[in-house]
C-alpha cells in the first residue's frame, strides 16, 4: 500500500509500505480523508524530528473494513492503568503514544488501530468535515479548561485553523470574541465565524486595543499563534484573575511579574473531546467547510504539504483524500 513517509525535513514522500497486521483488539480502517496540521508542518520544516521511515498524519477518518462504518480516528493512545488514566485524564497517560509522531500515522491507505480509538461519524457530517476533527477537539478541550462565563471577553491570538476553531467554540460558550491576526483574510473569516472585534497587530497595538474594548482586560485569552512575542504579550491582555491558555507548542518565557494574579496553563490535544466535536459538527454548530482552502489526493501529498507551508497560497486547511 501507499503511505506518506517521513525521511527528514522537507523530505516526506509517498511510497510503498507493507500492509498493516490486524491483531488483538485492532481493526483495519481504510483511509478516506485527512488534513494537514501545524504539527505536520513543524516536522516538514525540521523544527521537530521523528524517527525516519515513520508514516505521518494524525487527523483523519476512514471506513472500518469489518463493518463498513465511517469512523474518525483519535490519534492518542492510553494504557488505562496509570495515575492519569485512573483520574479521568487519559490524554495525559504516562505511556501515551501519538499516531503520526511517536507511532505510525494515518496518512496511509489503511491502518490497524484499536477499536477504542474509533468514533462513528453521523451522516450529517460530510466527508471533508470528518477530515478535520482534531482542531475542533483541541478547541473544545481548551475552552472547557478556561471555563468562561456567558458574555465574558475571549481574546484569541492567531486565527489559523486552530484559532478559528477557538473563535467558534468561544462564541458557542457565550463569549464576546476578540480575534487577533496579521492576515486580513483570516480576520474577515474570524468575523464570519463569530468574532465581534478584530485586531491586526500590523496596524494596532494589541494590549492597548484589548484594554479599550474590554475596559479591564480580557476575561480569558487563548494564545494560538505560538510566537515568542504573542506568548510574552499574554500577561498584558488578560484581566486580573483571568485565565490564559497557551495552546500547543509555544516559544518564549512568561514574565509573571507582568501578570496580576492571573492563571496561565498549557494545553495539548485531547482524545476525550472527539465525540462532542463530531456531534457539534453534525448539529451545524461549528463551521468547518469555510476553513478548507485546498484539496489534494494522498498520491500528491508532497504538493499538499508544500502548499500548506506556503503563505503566499494563503492556506488554512489543506484536505487530503484517498
Ligand atoms: Zn494536529
Ligand atoms: Zn495511562
PDB file of C-alpha atoms and ligand atoms in Angstrom:
ATOM      1  CA  UNK A   1       0.000   0.000   0.000  1.00  0.00           C
ATOM      2  CA  UNK A   2       0.981   3.666  -0.325  1.00  0.00           C
ATOM      3  CA  UNK A   3       1.774   5.950   2.624  1.00  0.00           C
ATOM      4  CA  UNK A   4       3.292   9.390   3.394  1.00  0.00           C
ATOM      5  CA  UNK A   5       6.662   8.555   4.968  1.00  0.00           C
ATOM      6  CA  UNK A   6       8.919  10.975   6.876  1.00  0.00           C
ATOM      7  CA  UNK A   7      12.591  10.936   5.844  1.00  0.00           C
ATOM      8  CA  UNK A   8      13.672  14.250   7.383  1.00  0.00           C
ATOM      9  CA  UNK A   9      12.972  17.963   6.876  1.00  0.00           C
ATOM     10  CA  UNK A  10      11.310  18.773   3.525  1.00  0.00           C
ATOM     11  CA  UNK A  11      11.514  15.113   2.719  1.00  0.00           C
ATOM     12  CA  UNK A  12       8.151  13.390   3.161  1.00  0.00           C
ATOM     13  CA  UNK A  13       7.425  11.010   0.316  1.00  0.00           C
ATOM     14  CA  UNK A  14       4.557   8.847  -0.849  1.00  0.00           C
ATOM     15  CA  UNK A  15       5.958   5.355  -1.091  1.00  0.00           C
ATOM     16  CA  UNK A  16       5.121   1.661  -0.944  1.00  0.00           C
ATOM     17  CA  UNK A  17       4.994   0.226   2.619  1.00  0.00           C
ATOM     18  CA  UNK A  18       3.888  -3.187   3.982  1.00  0.00           C
ATOM     19  CA  UNK A  19       0.153  -3.744   4.639  1.00  0.00           C
ATOM     20  CA  UNK A  20      -0.758  -3.368   8.357  1.00  0.00           C
ATOM     21  CA  UNK A  21      -1.156  -6.509  10.513  1.00  0.00           C
ATOM     22  CA  UNK A  22      -4.558  -6.763  12.210  1.00  0.00           C
ATOM     23  CA  UNK A  23      -4.148  -8.396  15.631  1.00  0.00           C
ATOM     24  CA  UNK A  24      -5.911  -8.490  19.027  1.00  0.00           C
ATOM     25  CA  UNK A  25      -8.375  -5.634  19.614  1.00  0.00           C
ATOM     26  CA  UNK A  26      -7.334  -3.818  16.447  1.00  0.00           C
ATOM     27  CA  UNK A  27      -9.463  -3.349  13.364  1.00  0.00           C
ATOM     28  CA  UNK A  28      -8.498  -2.430   9.813  1.00  0.00           C
ATOM     29  CA  UNK A  29      -9.535   1.068   8.696  1.00  0.00           C
ATOM     30  CA  UNK A  30      -9.275   2.150   5.042  1.00  0.00           C
ATOM     31  CA  UNK A  31      -8.160   5.797   4.795  1.00  0.00           C
ATOM     32  CA  UNK A  32     -10.714   8.125   3.196  1.00  0.00           C
ATOM     33  CA  UNK A  33      -9.574  11.672   4.072  1.00  0.00           C
ATOM     34  CA  UNK A  34      -7.492  13.712   6.495  1.00  0.00           C
ATOM     35  CA  UNK A  35      -5.961  17.144   6.902  1.00  0.00           C
ATOM     36  CA  UNK A  36      -2.541  18.657   7.396  1.00  0.00           C
ATOM     37  CA  UNK A  37      -1.980  20.184  10.825  1.00  0.00           C
ATOM     38  CA  UNK A  38       0.616  22.606  12.236  1.00  0.00           C
ATOM     39  CA  UNK A  39       2.396  19.627  13.777  1.00  0.00           C
ATOM     40  CA  UNK A  40       2.965  18.108  10.318  1.00  0.00           C
ATOM     41  CA  UNK A  41       4.405  21.461   9.208  1.00  0.00           C
ATOM     42  CA  UNK A  42       6.788  21.533  12.195  1.00  0.00           C
ATOM     43  CA  UNK A  43       8.064  18.134  11.028  1.00  0.00           C
ATOM     44  CA  UNK A  44       8.267  19.269   7.423  1.00  0.00           C
ATOM     45  CA  UNK A  45      10.244  22.408   8.318  1.00  0.00           C
ATOM     46  CA  UNK A  46      12.579  20.457  10.608  1.00  0.00           C
ATOM     47  CA  UNK A  47      11.535  22.226  13.864  1.00  0.00           C
ATOM     48  CA  UNK A  48      10.729  18.821  15.352  1.00  0.00           C
ATOM     49  CA  UNK A  49      12.154  15.453  14.465  1.00  0.00           C
ATOM     50  CA  UNK A  50      10.627  11.991  14.485  1.00  0.00           C
ATOM     51  CA  UNK A  51      12.040   8.594  13.543  1.00  0.00           C
ATOM     52  CA  UNK A  52      12.903   8.407   9.846  1.00  0.00           C
ATOM     53  CA  UNK A  53      10.743   5.943   7.984  1.00  0.00           C
ATOM     54  CA  UNK A  54       7.651   6.717  10.095  1.00  0.00           C
ATOM     55  CA  UNK A  55       4.247   7.272   8.461  1.00  0.00           C
ATOM     56  CA  UNK A  56       2.906  10.729   9.378  1.00  0.00           C
ATOM     57  CA  UNK A  57      -0.657  12.078   9.778  1.00  0.00           C
ATOM     58  CA  UNK A  58      -2.852  12.291  12.880  1.00  0.00           C
ATOM     59  CA  UNK A  59      -6.126  13.914  11.766  1.00  0.00           C
ATOM     60  CA  UNK A  60      -8.127  11.587   9.514  1.00  0.00           C
ATOM     61  CA  UNK A  61     -11.110   9.297   9.054  1.00  0.00           C
ATOM     62  CA  UNK A  62     -11.761   6.086   7.180  1.00  0.00           C
ATOM     63  CA  UNK A  63     -14.034   3.105   6.655  1.00  0.00           C
ATOM     64  CA  UNK A  64     -13.887   0.111   9.011  1.00  0.00           C
ATOM     65  CA  UNK A  65     -13.091  -2.914   6.880  1.00  0.00           C
ATOM     66  CA  UNK A  66     -15.192  -5.206   9.144  1.00  0.00           C
ATOM     67  CA  UNK A  67     -18.437  -3.177   9.434  1.00  0.00           C
ATOM     68  CA  UNK A  68     -18.230  -0.610   6.595  1.00  0.00           C
ATOM     69  CA  UNK A  69     -18.841   2.175   9.123  1.00  0.00           C
ATOM     70  CA  UNK A  70     -17.350   5.693   8.681  1.00  0.00           C
ATOM     71  CA  UNK A  71     -15.088   6.457  11.643  1.00  0.00           C
ATOM     72  CA  UNK A  72     -12.876   9.307  12.841  1.00  0.00           C
ATOM     73  CA  UNK A  73      -9.565   8.071  14.244  1.00  0.00           C
ATOM     74  CA  UNK A  74      -8.377   9.545  17.533  1.00  0.00           C
ATOM     75  CA  UNK A  75      -4.570   9.905  17.443  1.00  0.00           C
ATOM     76  CA  UNK A  76      -3.850   9.390  21.156  1.00  0.00           C
ATOM     77  CA  UNK A  77      -3.369   6.020  22.873  1.00  0.00           C
ATOM     78  CA  UNK A  78      -3.620   5.369  26.606  1.00  0.00           C
ATOM     79  CA  UNK A  79      -2.835   2.459  28.922  1.00  0.00           C
ATOM     80  CA  UNK A  80      -5.993   2.679  31.049  1.00  0.00           C
ATOM     81  CA  UNK A  81      -3.993   1.893  34.216  1.00  0.00           C
ATOM     82  CA  UNK A  82      -1.660   4.780  35.128  1.00  0.00           C
ATOM     83  CA  UNK A  83      -2.361   7.655  37.548  1.00  0.00           C
ATOM     84  CA  UNK A  84      -3.704   9.962  34.813  1.00  0.00           C
ATOM     85  CA  UNK A  85      -5.845   7.293  33.136  1.00  0.00           C
ATOM     86  CA  UNK A  86      -7.327   6.418  36.517  1.00  0.00           C
ATOM     87  CA  UNK A  87      -8.014  10.114  37.232  1.00  0.00           C
ATOM     88  CA  UNK A  88     -10.021  10.692  34.062  1.00  0.00           C
ATOM     89  CA  UNK A  89      -7.216  12.321  32.039  1.00  0.00           C
ATOM     90  CA  UNK A  90      -6.325   9.583  29.520  1.00  0.00           C
ATOM     91  CA  UNK A  91      -4.774  12.111  27.107  1.00  0.00           C
ATOM     92  CA  UNK A  92      -2.067  12.689  29.740  1.00  0.00           C
ATOM     93  CA  UNK A  93      -1.347   8.928  30.059  1.00  0.00           C
ATOM     94  CA  UNK A  94       2.199   8.126  31.255  1.00  0.00           C
ATOM     95  CA  UNK A  95       2.528   5.644  28.400  1.00  0.00           C
ATOM     96  CA  UNK A  96       0.824   7.809  25.761  1.00  0.00           C
ATOM     97  CA  UNK A  97       1.689   7.345  22.090  1.00  0.00           C
ATOM     98  CA  UNK A  98       0.673   9.731  19.324  1.00  0.00           C
ATOM     99  CA  UNK A  99      -0.150   8.372  15.889  1.00  0.00           C
ATOM    100  CA  UNK A 100       1.917  10.173  13.282  1.00  0.00           C
ATOM    101  CA  UNK A 101       4.587  11.204  15.820  1.00  0.00           C
ATOM    102  CA  UNK A 102       5.681   8.511  18.240  1.00  0.00           C
ATOM    103  CA  UNK A 103       3.788   5.786  16.354  1.00  0.00           C
ATOM    104  CA  UNK A 104       2.954   5.191  12.657  1.00  0.00           C
ATOM    105  CA  UNK A 105       0.286   7.682  11.498  1.00  0.00           C
ATOM    106  CA  UNK A 106      -2.891   7.903   9.438  1.00  0.00           C
ATOM    107  CA  UNK A 107      -1.670   9.082   6.000  1.00  0.00           C
ATOM    108  CA  UNK A 108      -1.573   5.561   4.602  1.00  0.00           C
ATOM    109  CA  UNK A 109      -4.108   3.639   2.516  1.00  0.00           C
ATOM    110  CA  UNK A 110      -5.015   1.561   5.568  1.00  0.00           C
ATOM    111  CA  UNK A 111      -4.156   1.211   9.240  1.00  0.00           C
ATOM    112  CA  UNK A 112      -4.676  -1.354  12.014  1.00  0.00           C
ATOM    113  CA  UNK A 113      -5.980   0.606  15.008  1.00  0.00           C
ATOM    114  CA  UNK A 114      -7.650  -0.180  18.334  1.00  0.00           C
ATOM    115  CA  UNK A 115     -11.415  -0.062  18.280  1.00  0.00           C
ATOM    116  CA  UNK A 116     -11.449   2.303  21.277  1.00  0.00           C
ATOM    117  CA  UNK A 117      -9.720   4.958  19.076  1.00  0.00           C
ATOM    118  CA  UNK A 118     -12.626   4.997  16.605  1.00  0.00           C
ATOM    119  CA  UNK A 119     -15.529   7.455  16.785  1.00  0.00           C
ATOM    120  CA  UNK A 120     -18.512   6.747  14.472  1.00  0.00           C
ATOM    121  CA  UNK A 121     -19.376   9.589  12.086  1.00  0.00           C
ATOM    122  CA  UNK A 122     -23.084  10.553  11.779  1.00  0.00           C
ATOM    123  CA  UNK A 123     -24.481  11.014   8.232  1.00  0.00           C
ATOM    124  CA  UNK A 124     -24.850  14.761   8.882  1.00  0.00           C
ATOM    125  CA  UNK A 125     -21.038  15.133   8.906  1.00  0.00           C
ATOM    126  CA  UNK A 126     -19.610  15.400   5.377  1.00  0.00           C
ATOM    127  CA  UNK A 127     -16.511  13.572   4.158  1.00  0.00           C
ATOM    128  CA  UNK A 128     -14.497  16.816   4.163  1.00  0.00           C
ATOM    129  CA  UNK A 129     -15.673  17.846   7.628  1.00  0.00           C
ATOM    130  CA  UNK A 130     -14.745  14.471   9.105  1.00  0.00           C
ATOM    131  CA  UNK A 131     -11.175  15.069   7.877  1.00  0.00           C
ATOM    132  CA  UNK A 132     -10.508  17.864  10.364  1.00  0.00           C
ATOM    133  CA  UNK A 133     -11.812  16.908  13.797  1.00  0.00           C
ATOM    134  CA  UNK A 134      -8.560  17.351  15.721  1.00  0.00           C
ATOM    135  CA  UNK A 135      -8.631  21.172  15.955  1.00  0.00           C
ATOM    136  CA  UNK A 136     -12.317  21.021  16.989  1.00  0.00           C
ATOM    137  CA  UNK A 137     -11.460  18.616  19.819  1.00  0.00           C
ATOM    138  CA  UNK A 138      -8.498  20.791  20.832  1.00  0.00           C
ATOM    139  CA  UNK A 139     -10.623  23.966  20.854  1.00  0.00           C
ATOM    140  CA  UNK A 140     -13.273  22.257  22.998  1.00  0.00           C
ATOM    141  CA  UNK A 141     -10.631  20.977  25.398  1.00  0.00           C
ATOM    142  CA  UNK A 142      -9.083  24.448  25.717  1.00  0.00           C
ATOM    143  CA  UNK A 143     -12.373  26.307  26.288  1.00  0.00           C
ATOM    144  CA  UNK A 144     -13.522  23.617  28.727  1.00  0.00           C
ATOM    145  CA  UNK A 145     -10.350  24.283  30.737  1.00  0.00           C
ATOM    146  CA  UNK A 146     -10.751  28.085  30.504  1.00  0.00           C
ATOM    147  CA  UNK A 147     -14.360  27.869  31.789  1.00  0.00           C
ATOM    148  CA  UNK A 148     -15.520  31.289  30.534  1.00  0.00           C
ATOM    149  CA  UNK A 149     -18.808  32.705  31.797  1.00  0.00           C
ATOM    150  CA  UNK A 150     -21.516  33.894  29.389  1.00  0.00           C
ATOM    151  CA  UNK A 151     -20.686  37.328  27.954  1.00  0.00           C
ATOM    152  CA  UNK A 152     -17.019  37.081  29.001  1.00  0.00           C
ATOM    153  CA  UNK A 153     -14.445  38.556  26.651  1.00  0.00           C
ATOM    154  CA  UNK A 154     -12.301  35.875  24.983  1.00  0.00           C
ATOM    155  CA  UNK A 155      -9.243  37.122  23.099  1.00  0.00           C
ATOM    156  CA  UNK A 156      -7.964  34.582  20.583  1.00  0.00           C
ATOM    157  CA  UNK A 157      -4.464  35.411  19.352  1.00  0.00           C
ATOM    158  CA  UNK A 158      -3.763  33.747  15.986  1.00  0.00           C
ATOM    159  CA  UNK A 159      -6.540  32.905  13.518  1.00  0.00           C
ATOM    160  CA  UNK A 160      -5.042  29.893  11.786  1.00  0.00           C
ATOM    161  CA  UNK A 161      -7.143  26.704  11.693  1.00  0.00           C
ATOM    162  CA  UNK A 162      -6.823  26.231  15.469  1.00  0.00           C
ATOM    163  CA  UNK A 163      -7.503  29.879  16.314  1.00  0.00           C
ATOM    164  CA  UNK A 164     -10.539  29.970  14.015  1.00  0.00           C
ATOM    165  CA  UNK A 165     -11.961  26.953  15.847  1.00  0.00           C
ATOM    166  CA  UNK A 166     -11.166  28.584  19.227  1.00  0.00           C
ATOM    167  CA  UNK A 167     -13.122  31.629  17.997  1.00  0.00           C
ATOM    168  CA  UNK A 168     -16.114  29.435  17.109  1.00  0.00           C
ATOM    169  CA  UNK A 169     -16.113  27.415  20.332  1.00  0.00           C
ATOM    170  CA  UNK A 170     -15.633  30.548  22.471  1.00  0.00           C
ATOM    171  CA  UNK A 171     -18.651  32.070  20.718  1.00  0.00           C
ATOM    172  CA  UNK A 172     -20.631  28.859  21.340  1.00  0.00           C
ATOM    173  CA  UNK A 173     -19.754  29.147  25.036  1.00  0.00           C
ATOM    174  CA  UNK A 174     -21.338  32.606  25.046  1.00  0.00           C
ATOM    175  CA  UNK A 175     -18.149  34.690  24.862  1.00  0.00           C
ATOM    176  CA  UNK A 176     -17.623  38.004  23.080  1.00  0.00           C
ATOM    177  CA  UNK A 177     -14.653  37.149  20.897  1.00  0.00           C
ATOM    178  CA  UNK A 178     -11.725  39.439  20.050  1.00  0.00           C
ATOM    179  CA  UNK A 179      -9.782  37.842  17.174  1.00  0.00           C
ATOM    180  CA  UNK A 180      -6.148  38.784  16.532  1.00  0.00           C
ATOM    181  CA  UNK A 181      -4.127  38.026  13.386  1.00  0.00           C
ATOM    182  CA  UNK A 182      -1.732  39.750  10.989  1.00  0.00           C
ATOM    183  CA  UNK A 183      -3.614  38.494   7.896  1.00  0.00           C
ATOM    184  CA  UNK A 184      -6.739  40.369   6.800  1.00  0.00           C
ATOM    185  CA  UNK A 185      -8.316  37.347   5.081  1.00  0.00           C
ATOM    186  CA  UNK A 186      -8.136  35.388   8.340  1.00  0.00           C
ATOM    187  CA  UNK A 187      -9.665  38.281  10.311  1.00  0.00           C
ATOM    188  CA  UNK A 188     -12.552  38.516   7.822  1.00  0.00           C
ATOM    189  CA  UNK A 189     -13.132  34.782   8.235  1.00  0.00           C
ATOM    190  CA  UNK A 190     -12.984  35.153  12.043  1.00  0.00           C
ATOM    191  CA  UNK A 191     -15.733  37.790  11.804  1.00  0.00           C
ATOM    192  CA  UNK A 192     -17.853  35.494   9.660  1.00  0.00           C
ATOM    193  CA  UNK A 193     -17.359  32.741  12.257  1.00  0.00           C
ATOM    194  CA  UNK A 194     -18.457  34.898  15.186  1.00  0.00           C
ATOM    195  CA  UNK A 195     -15.697  37.298  16.263  1.00  0.00           C
ATOM    196  CA  UNK A 196     -17.173  40.592  17.497  1.00  0.00           C
ATOM    197  CA  UNK A 197     -13.887  42.539  17.251  1.00  0.00           C
ATOM    198  CA  UNK A 198     -10.749  42.008  15.192  1.00  0.00           C
ATOM    199  CA  UNK A 199      -7.266  43.378  15.802  1.00  0.00           C
ATOM    200  CA  UNK A 200      -4.482  43.412  13.223  1.00  0.00           C
ATOM    201  CA  UNK A 201      -1.177  43.971  15.081  1.00  0.00           C
ATOM    202  CA  UNK A 202       0.426  45.397  11.940  1.00  0.00           C
ATOM    203  CA  UNK A 203      -1.992  48.328  12.352  1.00  0.00           C
ATOM    204  CA  UNK A 204      -2.827  48.457  16.066  1.00  0.00           C
ATOM    205  CA  UNK A 205      -1.231  47.770  19.446  1.00  0.00           C
ATOM    206  CA  UNK A 206      -2.879  44.585  20.750  1.00  0.00           C
ATOM    207  CA  UNK A 207      -2.788  45.238  24.554  1.00  0.00           C
ATOM    208  CA  UNK A 208      -3.957  48.829  24.107  1.00  0.00           C
ATOM    209  CA  UNK A 209      -6.861  47.829  21.863  1.00  0.00           C
ATOM    210  CA  UNK A 210      -7.894  44.947  24.160  1.00  0.00           C
ATOM    211  CA  UNK A 211      -7.975  47.392  27.111  1.00  0.00           C
ATOM    212  CA  UNK A 212     -10.099  49.823  25.084  1.00  0.00           C
ATOM    213  CA  UNK A 213     -12.610  47.117  24.156  1.00  0.00           C
ATOM    214  CA  UNK A 214     -12.822  45.349  27.499  1.00  0.00           C
ATOM    215  CA  UNK A 215     -12.101  48.128  29.987  1.00  0.00           C
ATOM    216  CA  UNK A 216     -10.420  45.690  32.398  1.00  0.00           C
ATOM    217  CA  UNK A 217      -8.544  43.212  30.213  1.00  0.00           C
ATOM    218  CA  UNK A 218      -9.813  40.052  28.596  1.00  0.00           C
ATOM    219  CA  UNK A 219     -11.513  37.531  30.907  1.00  0.00           C
ATOM    220  CA  UNK A 220      -9.891  34.642  29.047  1.00  0.00           C
ATOM    221  CA  UNK A 221      -7.093  34.583  26.479  1.00  0.00           C
ATOM    222  CA  UNK A 222      -6.189  31.834  24.008  1.00  0.00           C
ATOM    223  CA  UNK A 223      -2.657  32.073  22.609  1.00  0.00           C
ATOM    224  CA  UNK A 224      -2.769  30.098  19.358  1.00  0.00           C
ATOM    225  CA  UNK A 225      -0.090  31.870  17.309  1.00  0.00           C
ATOM    226  CA  UNK A 226       2.820  30.249  19.124  1.00  0.00           C
ATOM    227  CA  UNK A 227       5.349  33.036  18.625  1.00  0.00           C
ATOM    228  CA  UNK A 228       7.634  34.404  21.330  1.00  0.00           C
ATOM    229  CA  UNK A 229       6.151  37.881  21.012  1.00  0.00           C
ATOM    230  CA  UNK A 230       2.500  36.817  21.279  1.00  0.00           C
ATOM    231  CA  UNK A 231       3.213  34.453  24.196  1.00  0.00           C
ATOM    232  CA  UNK A 232       5.109  37.129  26.137  1.00  0.00           C
ATOM    233  CA  UNK A 233       2.282  39.610  25.483  1.00  0.00           C
ATOM    234  CA  UNK A 234      -0.438  37.475  27.135  1.00  0.00           C
ATOM    235  CA  UNK A 235       0.021  38.940  30.680  1.00  0.00           C
ATOM    236  CA  UNK A 236      -0.883  42.343  29.198  1.00  0.00           C
ATOM    237  CA  UNK A 237      -4.089  41.049  27.592  1.00  0.00           C
ATOM    238  CA  UNK A 238      -5.686  39.164  30.472  1.00  0.00           C
ATOM    239  CA  UNK A 239      -7.649  40.847  33.250  1.00  0.00           C
ATOM    240  CA  UNK A 240      -6.799  40.385  36.933  1.00  0.00           C
ATOM    241  CA  UNK A 241      -7.696  36.833  37.984  1.00  0.00           C
ATOM    242  CA  UNK A 242      -8.370  35.917  34.331  1.00  0.00           C
ATOM    243  CA  UNK A 243      -7.169  32.773  32.594  1.00  0.00           C
ATOM    244  CA  UNK A 244      -4.726  32.250  29.719  1.00  0.00           C
ATOM    245  CA  UNK A 245      -4.369  29.059  27.660  1.00  0.00           C
ATOM    246  CA  UNK A 246      -1.102  28.568  25.780  1.00  0.00           C
ATOM    247  CA  UNK A 247      -2.002  26.161  23.008  1.00  0.00           C
ATOM    248  CA  UNK A 248       0.304  23.528  21.595  1.00  0.00           C
ATOM    249  CA  UNK A 249       3.966  24.344  21.094  1.00  0.00           C
ATOM    250  CA  UNK A 250       4.936  27.860  22.016  1.00  0.00           C
ATOM    251  CA  UNK A 251       8.108  29.841  22.346  1.00  0.00           C
ATOM    252  CA  UNK A 252       9.365  32.471  24.760  1.00  0.00           C
ATOM    253  CA  UNK A 253       9.178  32.995  28.503  1.00  0.00           C
ATOM    254  CA  UNK A 254       6.382  34.463  30.537  1.00  0.00           C
ATOM    255  CA  UNK A 255       7.316  37.213  32.930  1.00  0.00           C
ATOM    256  CA  UNK A 256       4.741  36.518  35.609  1.00  0.00           C
ATOM    257  CA  UNK A 257       5.692  39.829  37.248  1.00  0.00           C
ATOM    258  CA  UNK A 258       3.640  41.336  34.416  1.00  0.00           C
ATOM    259  CA  UNK A 259       0.562  39.348  35.426  1.00  0.00           C
ATOM    260  CA  UNK A 260      -1.779  40.289  38.251  1.00  0.00           C
ATOM    261  CA  UNK A 261      -2.926  37.073  39.909  1.00  0.00           C
ATOM    262  CA  UNK A 262      -3.859  35.504  36.587  1.00  0.00           C
ATOM    263  CA  UNK A 263      -3.800  31.795  35.728  1.00  0.00           C
ATOM    264  CA  UNK A 264      -1.624  30.516  32.860  1.00  0.00           C
ATOM    265  CA  UNK A 265      -1.629  26.952  31.576  1.00  0.00           C
ATOM    266  CA  UNK A 266      -0.523  24.981  28.541  1.00  0.00           C
ATOM    267  CA  UNK A 267      -2.850  22.705  26.597  1.00  0.00           C
ATOM    268  CA  UNK A 268      -2.420  19.970  24.001  1.00  0.00           C
ATOM    269  CA  UNK A 269      -4.511  17.548  22.025  1.00  0.00           C
ATOM    270  CA  UNK A 270      -7.158  15.665  23.957  1.00  0.00           C
ATOM    271  CA  UNK A 271      -8.871  12.498  22.808  1.00  0.00           C
ATOM    272  CA  UNK A 272     -11.722  12.895  25.313  1.00  0.00           C
ATOM    273  CA  UNK A 273     -13.481  15.682  23.366  1.00  0.00           C
ATOM    274  CA  UNK A 274     -13.628  13.879  19.989  1.00  0.00           C
ATOM    275  CA  UNK A 275     -17.206  12.549  20.316  1.00  0.00           C
ATOM    276  CA  UNK A 276     -18.517  16.015  21.279  1.00  0.00           C
ATOM    277  CA  UNK A 277     -16.518  17.565  18.415  1.00  0.00           C
ATOM    278  CA  UNK A 278     -18.184  15.191  15.934  1.00  0.00           C
ATOM    279  CA  UNK A 279     -21.629  15.994  17.387  1.00  0.00           C
ATOM    280  CA  UNK A 280     -21.114  19.771  17.226  1.00  0.00           C
ATOM    281  CA  UNK A 281     -20.237  19.496  13.535  1.00  0.00           C
ATOM    282  CA  UNK A 282     -23.220  17.181  12.916  1.00  0.00           C
ATOM    283  CA  UNK A 283     -25.501  19.729  14.603  1.00  0.00           C
ATOM    284  CA  UNK A 284     -24.052  22.550  12.413  1.00  0.00           C
ATOM    285  CA  UNK A 285     -22.785  24.433  15.452  1.00  0.00           C
ATOM    286  CA  UNK A 286     -19.241  24.545  14.078  1.00  0.00           C
ATOM    287  CA  UNK A 287     -18.388  25.587  10.501  1.00  0.00           C
ATOM    288  CA  UNK A 288     -15.508  23.555   9.100  1.00  0.00           C
ATOM    289  CA  UNK A 289     -16.355  23.987   5.427  1.00  0.00           C
ATOM    290  CA  UNK A 290     -15.240  27.660   5.476  1.00  0.00           C
ATOM    291  CA  UNK A 291     -11.755  26.644   6.654  1.00  0.00           C
ATOM    292  CA  UNK A 292     -10.971  24.461   3.618  1.00  0.00           C
ATOM    293  CA  UNK A 293      -8.731  26.270   1.141  1.00  0.00           C
ATOM    294  CA  UNK A 294      -7.073  23.385  -0.750  1.00  0.00           C
ATOM    295  CA  UNK A 295      -7.711  19.719  -1.541  1.00  0.00           C
ATOM    296  CA  UNK A 296      -5.263  17.071  -2.772  1.00  0.00           C
ATOM    297  CA  UNK A 297      -5.143  13.318  -3.252  1.00  0.00           C
ATOM    298  CA  UNK A 298      -2.934  11.241  -0.945  1.00  0.00           C
ATOM    299  CA  UNK A 299      -0.784  10.431  -4.024  1.00  0.00           C
ATOM    300  CA  UNK A 300       0.005  14.171  -4.303  1.00  0.00           C
ATOM    301  CA  UNK A 301       0.962  14.536  -0.647  1.00  0.00           C
ATOM    302  CA  UNK A 302       4.242  16.328  -1.355  1.00  0.00           C
ATOM    303  CA  UNK A 303       2.404  19.034  -3.262  1.00  0.00           C
ATOM    304  CA  UNK A 304      -0.192  19.235  -0.473  1.00  0.00           C
ATOM    305  CA  UNK A 305       2.351  19.826   2.296  1.00  0.00           C
ATOM    306  CA  UNK A 306       4.289  22.326   0.157  1.00  0.00           C
ATOM    307  CA  UNK A 307       1.037  24.260  -0.301  1.00  0.00           C
ATOM    308  CA  UNK A 308       0.193  24.108   3.423  1.00  0.00           C
ATOM    309  CA  UNK A 309       3.680  25.504   4.129  1.00  0.00           C
ATOM    310  CA  UNK A 310       3.492  28.316   1.549  1.00  0.00           C
ATOM    311  CA  UNK A 311       1.970  31.532   2.993  1.00  0.00           C
ATOM    312  CA  UNK A 312       1.656  33.066  -0.497  1.00  0.00           C
ATOM    313  CA  UNK A 313      -1.070  30.483  -1.226  1.00  0.00           C
ATOM    314  CA  UNK A 314      -2.999  31.624   1.887  1.00  0.00           C
ATOM    315  CA  UNK A 315      -3.666  28.095   3.117  1.00  0.00           C
ATOM    316  CA  UNK A 316      -5.966  27.494   6.071  1.00  0.00           C
ATOM    317  CA  UNK A 317      -6.947  23.826   5.942  1.00  0.00           C
ATOM    318  CA  UNK A 318      -5.464  21.517   3.327  1.00  0.00           C
ATOM    319  CA  UNK A 319      -7.504  18.322   2.898  1.00  0.00           C
ATOM    320  CA  UNK A 320      -6.002  15.034   1.706  1.00  0.00           C
ATOM    321  CA  UNK A 321      -8.304  12.354   0.311  1.00  0.00           C
ATOM    322  CA  UNK A 322      -7.833   8.760  -0.832  1.00  0.00           C
TER     323      UNK A 322
HETATM  324 ZN1  LIG B   1      -2.542  18.259  14.938  1.00  0.00          ZN
HETATM  325 ZN1  LIG B   2      -2.272   5.597  31.238  1.00  0.00          ZN
END
